[in-house]
mmCIF file of C-alpha atoms in Angstrom:
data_model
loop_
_atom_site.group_PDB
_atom_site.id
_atom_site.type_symbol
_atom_site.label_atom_id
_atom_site.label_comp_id
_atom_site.label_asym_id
_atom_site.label_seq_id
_atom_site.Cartn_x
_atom_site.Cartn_y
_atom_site.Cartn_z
ATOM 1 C CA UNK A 7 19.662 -17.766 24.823
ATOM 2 C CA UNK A 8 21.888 -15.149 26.468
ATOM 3 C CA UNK A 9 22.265 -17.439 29.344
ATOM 4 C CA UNK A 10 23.139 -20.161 27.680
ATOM 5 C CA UNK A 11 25.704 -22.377 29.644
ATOM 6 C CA UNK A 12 28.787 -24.523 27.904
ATOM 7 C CA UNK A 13 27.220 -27.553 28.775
ATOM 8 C CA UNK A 14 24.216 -26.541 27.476
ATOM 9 C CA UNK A 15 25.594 -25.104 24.351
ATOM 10 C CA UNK A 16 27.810 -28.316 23.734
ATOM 11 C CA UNK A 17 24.762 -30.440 24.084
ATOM 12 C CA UNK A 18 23.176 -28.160 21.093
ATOM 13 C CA UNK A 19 25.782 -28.155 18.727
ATOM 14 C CA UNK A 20 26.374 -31.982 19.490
ATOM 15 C CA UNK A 21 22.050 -32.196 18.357
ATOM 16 C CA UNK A 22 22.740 -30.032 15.200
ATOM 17 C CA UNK A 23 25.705 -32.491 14.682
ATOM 18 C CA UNK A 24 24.038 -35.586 15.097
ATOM 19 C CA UNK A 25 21.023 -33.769 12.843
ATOM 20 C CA UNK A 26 23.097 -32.765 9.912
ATOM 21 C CA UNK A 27 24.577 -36.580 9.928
ATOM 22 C CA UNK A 28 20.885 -38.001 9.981
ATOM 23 C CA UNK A 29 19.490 -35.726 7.452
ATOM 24 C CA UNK A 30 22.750 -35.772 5.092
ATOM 25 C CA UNK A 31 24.198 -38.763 5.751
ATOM 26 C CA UNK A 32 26.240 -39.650 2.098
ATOM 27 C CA UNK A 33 27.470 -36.028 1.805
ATOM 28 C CA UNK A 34 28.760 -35.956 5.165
ATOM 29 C CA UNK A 35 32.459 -36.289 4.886
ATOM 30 C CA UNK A 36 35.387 -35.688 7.486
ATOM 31 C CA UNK A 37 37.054 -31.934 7.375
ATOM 32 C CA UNK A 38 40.002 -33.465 6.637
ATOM 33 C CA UNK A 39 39.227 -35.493 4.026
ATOM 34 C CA UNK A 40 39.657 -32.785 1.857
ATOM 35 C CA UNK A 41 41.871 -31.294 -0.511
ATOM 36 C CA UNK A 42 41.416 -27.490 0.876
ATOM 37 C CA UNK A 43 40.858 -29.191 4.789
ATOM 38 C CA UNK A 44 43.580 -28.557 7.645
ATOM 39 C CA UNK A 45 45.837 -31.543 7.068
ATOM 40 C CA UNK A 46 46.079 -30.832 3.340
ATOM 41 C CA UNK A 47 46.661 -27.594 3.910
ATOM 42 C CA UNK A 48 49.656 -27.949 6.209
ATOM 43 C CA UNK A 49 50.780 -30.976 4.273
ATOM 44 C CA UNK A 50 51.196 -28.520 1.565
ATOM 45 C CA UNK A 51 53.130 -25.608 3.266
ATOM 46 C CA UNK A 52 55.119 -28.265 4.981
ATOM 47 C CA UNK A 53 56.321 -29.677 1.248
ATOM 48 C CA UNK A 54 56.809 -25.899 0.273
ATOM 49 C CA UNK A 55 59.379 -25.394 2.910
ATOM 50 C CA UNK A 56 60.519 -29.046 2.715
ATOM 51 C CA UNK A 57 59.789 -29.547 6.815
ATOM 52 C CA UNK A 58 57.778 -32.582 8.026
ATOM 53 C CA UNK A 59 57.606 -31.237 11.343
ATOM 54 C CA UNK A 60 54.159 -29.322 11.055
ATOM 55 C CA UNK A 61 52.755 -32.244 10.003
ATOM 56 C CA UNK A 62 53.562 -34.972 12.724
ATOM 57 C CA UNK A 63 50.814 -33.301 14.749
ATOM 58 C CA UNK A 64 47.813 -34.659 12.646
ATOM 59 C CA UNK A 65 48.819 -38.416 13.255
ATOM 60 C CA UNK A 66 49.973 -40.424 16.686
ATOM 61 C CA UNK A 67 53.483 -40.938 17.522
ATOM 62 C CA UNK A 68 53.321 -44.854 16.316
ATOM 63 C CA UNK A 69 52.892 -43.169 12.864
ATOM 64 C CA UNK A 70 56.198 -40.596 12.539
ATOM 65 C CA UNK A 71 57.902 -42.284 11.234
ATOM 66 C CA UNK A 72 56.016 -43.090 8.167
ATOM 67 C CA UNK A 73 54.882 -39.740 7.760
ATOM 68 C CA UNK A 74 58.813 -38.961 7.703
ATOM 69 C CA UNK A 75 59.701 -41.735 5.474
ATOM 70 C CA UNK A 76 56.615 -41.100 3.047
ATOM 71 C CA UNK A 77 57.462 -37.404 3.582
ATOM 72 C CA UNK A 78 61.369 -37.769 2.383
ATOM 73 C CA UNK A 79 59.906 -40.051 -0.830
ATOM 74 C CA UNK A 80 57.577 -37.359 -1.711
ATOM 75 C CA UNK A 81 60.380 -34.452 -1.737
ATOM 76 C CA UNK A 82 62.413 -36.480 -3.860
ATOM 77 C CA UNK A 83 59.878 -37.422 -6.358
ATOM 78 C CA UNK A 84 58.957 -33.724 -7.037
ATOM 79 C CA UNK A 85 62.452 -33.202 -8.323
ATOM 80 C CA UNK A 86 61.062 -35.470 -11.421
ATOM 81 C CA UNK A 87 58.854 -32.460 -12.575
ATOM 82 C CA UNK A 88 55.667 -31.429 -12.712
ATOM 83 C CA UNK A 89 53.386 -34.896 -13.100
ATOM 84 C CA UNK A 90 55.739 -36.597 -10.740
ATOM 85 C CA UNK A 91 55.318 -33.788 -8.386
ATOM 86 C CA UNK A 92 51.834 -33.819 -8.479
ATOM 87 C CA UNK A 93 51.525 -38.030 -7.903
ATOM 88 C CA UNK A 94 54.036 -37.964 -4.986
ATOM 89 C CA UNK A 95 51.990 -34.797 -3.493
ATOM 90 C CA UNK A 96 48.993 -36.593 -3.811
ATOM 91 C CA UNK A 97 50.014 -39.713 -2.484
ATOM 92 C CA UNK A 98 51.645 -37.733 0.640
ATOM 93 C CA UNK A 99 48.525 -35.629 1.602
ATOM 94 C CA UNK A 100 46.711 -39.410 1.039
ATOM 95 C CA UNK A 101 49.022 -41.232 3.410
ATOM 96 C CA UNK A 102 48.900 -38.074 6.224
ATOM 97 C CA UNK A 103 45.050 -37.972 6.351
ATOM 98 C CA UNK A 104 44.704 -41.777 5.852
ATOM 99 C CA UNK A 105 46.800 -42.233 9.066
ATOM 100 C CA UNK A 106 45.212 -39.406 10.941
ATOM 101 C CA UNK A 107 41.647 -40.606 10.652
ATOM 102 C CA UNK A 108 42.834 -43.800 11.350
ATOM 103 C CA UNK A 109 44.003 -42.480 15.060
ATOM 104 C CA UNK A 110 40.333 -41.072 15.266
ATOM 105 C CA UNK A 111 39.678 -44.404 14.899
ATOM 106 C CA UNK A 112 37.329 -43.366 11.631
ATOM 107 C CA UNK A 113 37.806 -45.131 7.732
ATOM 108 C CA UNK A 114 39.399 -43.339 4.955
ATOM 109 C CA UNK A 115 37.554 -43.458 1.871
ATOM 110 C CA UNK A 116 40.123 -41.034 -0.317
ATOM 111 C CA UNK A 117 40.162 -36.924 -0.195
ATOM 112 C CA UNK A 118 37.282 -34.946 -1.482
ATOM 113 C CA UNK A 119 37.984 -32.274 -4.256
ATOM 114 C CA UNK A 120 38.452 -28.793 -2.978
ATOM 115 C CA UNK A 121 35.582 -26.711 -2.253
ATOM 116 C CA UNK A 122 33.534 -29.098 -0.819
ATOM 117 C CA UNK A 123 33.678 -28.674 2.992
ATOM 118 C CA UNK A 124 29.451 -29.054 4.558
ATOM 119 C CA UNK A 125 28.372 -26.083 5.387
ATOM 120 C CA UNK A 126 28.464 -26.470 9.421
ATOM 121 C CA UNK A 127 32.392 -27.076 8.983
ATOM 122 C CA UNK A 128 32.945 -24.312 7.012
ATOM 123 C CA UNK A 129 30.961 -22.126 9.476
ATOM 124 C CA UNK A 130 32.877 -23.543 12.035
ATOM 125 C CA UNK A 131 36.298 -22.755 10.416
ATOM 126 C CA UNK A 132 35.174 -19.893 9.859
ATOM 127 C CA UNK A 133 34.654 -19.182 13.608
ATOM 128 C CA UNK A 134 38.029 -20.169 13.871
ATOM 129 C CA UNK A 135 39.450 -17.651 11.709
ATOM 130 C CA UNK A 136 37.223 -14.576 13.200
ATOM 131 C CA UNK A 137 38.113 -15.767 16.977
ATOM 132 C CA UNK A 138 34.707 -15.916 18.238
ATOM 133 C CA UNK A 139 32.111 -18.442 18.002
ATOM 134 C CA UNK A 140 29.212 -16.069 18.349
ATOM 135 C CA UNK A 141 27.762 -16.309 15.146
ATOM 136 C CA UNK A 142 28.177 -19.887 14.585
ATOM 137 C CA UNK A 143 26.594 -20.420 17.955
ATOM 138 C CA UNK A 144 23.382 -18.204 17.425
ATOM 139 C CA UNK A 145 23.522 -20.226 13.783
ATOM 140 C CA UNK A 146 23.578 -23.625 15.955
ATOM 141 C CA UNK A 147 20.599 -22.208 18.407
ATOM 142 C CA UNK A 148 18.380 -21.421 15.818
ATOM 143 C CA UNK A 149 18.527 -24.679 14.105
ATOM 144 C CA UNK A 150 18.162 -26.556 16.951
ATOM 145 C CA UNK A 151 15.083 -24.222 18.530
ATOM 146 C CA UNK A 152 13.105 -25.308 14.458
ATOM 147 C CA UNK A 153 14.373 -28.693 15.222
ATOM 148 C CA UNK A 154 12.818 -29.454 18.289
ATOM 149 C CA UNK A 155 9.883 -27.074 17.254
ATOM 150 C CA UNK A 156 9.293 -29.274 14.374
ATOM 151 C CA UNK A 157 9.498 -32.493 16.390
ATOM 152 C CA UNK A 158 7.295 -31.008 19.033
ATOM 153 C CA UNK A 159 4.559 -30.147 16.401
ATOM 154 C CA UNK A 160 4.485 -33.751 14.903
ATOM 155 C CA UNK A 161 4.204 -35.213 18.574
ATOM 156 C CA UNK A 162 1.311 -32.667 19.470
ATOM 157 C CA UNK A 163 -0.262 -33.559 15.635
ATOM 158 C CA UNK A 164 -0.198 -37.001 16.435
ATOM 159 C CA UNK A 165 -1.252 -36.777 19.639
ATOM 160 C CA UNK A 166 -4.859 -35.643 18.910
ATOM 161 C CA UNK A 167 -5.670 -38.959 16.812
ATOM 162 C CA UNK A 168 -3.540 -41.571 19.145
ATOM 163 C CA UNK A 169 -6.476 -43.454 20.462
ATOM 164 C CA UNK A 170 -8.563 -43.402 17.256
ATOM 165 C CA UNK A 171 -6.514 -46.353 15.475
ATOM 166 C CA UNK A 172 -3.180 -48.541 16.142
ATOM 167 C CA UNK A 173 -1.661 -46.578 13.064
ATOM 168 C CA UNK A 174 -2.215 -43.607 14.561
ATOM 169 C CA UNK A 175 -1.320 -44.532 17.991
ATOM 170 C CA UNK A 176 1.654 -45.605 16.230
ATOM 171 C CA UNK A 177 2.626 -42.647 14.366
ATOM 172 C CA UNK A 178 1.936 -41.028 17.739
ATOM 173 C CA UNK A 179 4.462 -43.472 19.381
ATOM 174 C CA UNK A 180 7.076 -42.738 16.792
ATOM 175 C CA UNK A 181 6.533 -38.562 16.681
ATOM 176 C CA UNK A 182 7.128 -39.296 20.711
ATOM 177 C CA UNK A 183 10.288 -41.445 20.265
ATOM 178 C CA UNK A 184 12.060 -39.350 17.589
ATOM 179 C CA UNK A 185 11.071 -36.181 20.048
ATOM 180 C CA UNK A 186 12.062 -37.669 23.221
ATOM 181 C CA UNK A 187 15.372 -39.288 21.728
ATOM 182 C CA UNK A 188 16.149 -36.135 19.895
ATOM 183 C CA UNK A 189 16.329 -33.743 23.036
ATOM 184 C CA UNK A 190 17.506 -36.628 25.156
ATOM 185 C CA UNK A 191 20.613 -36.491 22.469
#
């Protein structure tokens, strides 16, 4: 897969994507739902150096100025000690990610204990952090090559007993559908 265009490579990750969501569907959770994810992480440096300003980025403009004024109630709450510190934090990083996923247009369902990134965003960060993507795209080729290998070999399976009974004409129909739809995505 040397030769392997953008297009082409975007249409493969997008399969693994759409894969992992099918095949783990209640563990799959936004990146930045998380405690350890990129908004929480900046939230966090940005209450360290008492700066909102790193933050702003993660939500839409019609949102500032919440951030800012949930942002200045935070910093003053952590003067209160330790367990007020830790509420207002909390409620910060809450509001920040709650507003950002809501200008992706996806739900907020609360932040996700540390540590528990899937593992295709984690190998994706961690593309990030190296600078190049080859790994995580070989990763991505391979699991998309078994993927449509597996499909394939259903279909073919099936396809030897499709005319010997509407079930398995049937099963042959679906083995076809989930192939076809699969590379089609």
């Amino acid at each position: 897969m040397k030769n392997m265009t953008t297009s082409a490579l975007s249409v493969v990750i997008g399969i693994v994507a759409i894969s992992l969501g099918v095949i783990f569907p209640t563990i799959s959770r936004a990146h930045c739902d998380t405690l350890d994810g990129p908004v929480v992480t900046e939230a966090k440096a940005a209450l360290e150096k008492g700066d909102v300003t790193p933050v702003l980025k993660w939500v839409k403009a019609e949102n500032e100025n919440e951030i800012k004024t949930v942002f200045k109630k935070t910093l003053a709450a952590r003067a209160s000690g330790n367990e007020a510190k830790e509420i207002a934090d909390l409620y910060f990083f809450e509001t920040l990610v709650r507003l950002h996923r809501a200008g992706e247009g996806a739900a907020f369902t609360g932040l996700a204990p540390a540590g528990t990134l899937e593992p295709a965003v984690a190998a994706a960060d961690k593309a990030i952090h190296a600078g190049s993507v080859d790994e995580l795209a070989k990763d991505i080729s391979k699991s998309a090559e078994k993927a449509v290998r597996d499909r394939f070999g259903r279909l073919m399976s099936a396809r030897k007993h499709k005319d010997e009974s509407v079930g398995a004409g049937r099963e042959y129909v679906e083995a076809y559908v989930e192939y076809v739809h699969f590379v089609e995505g």
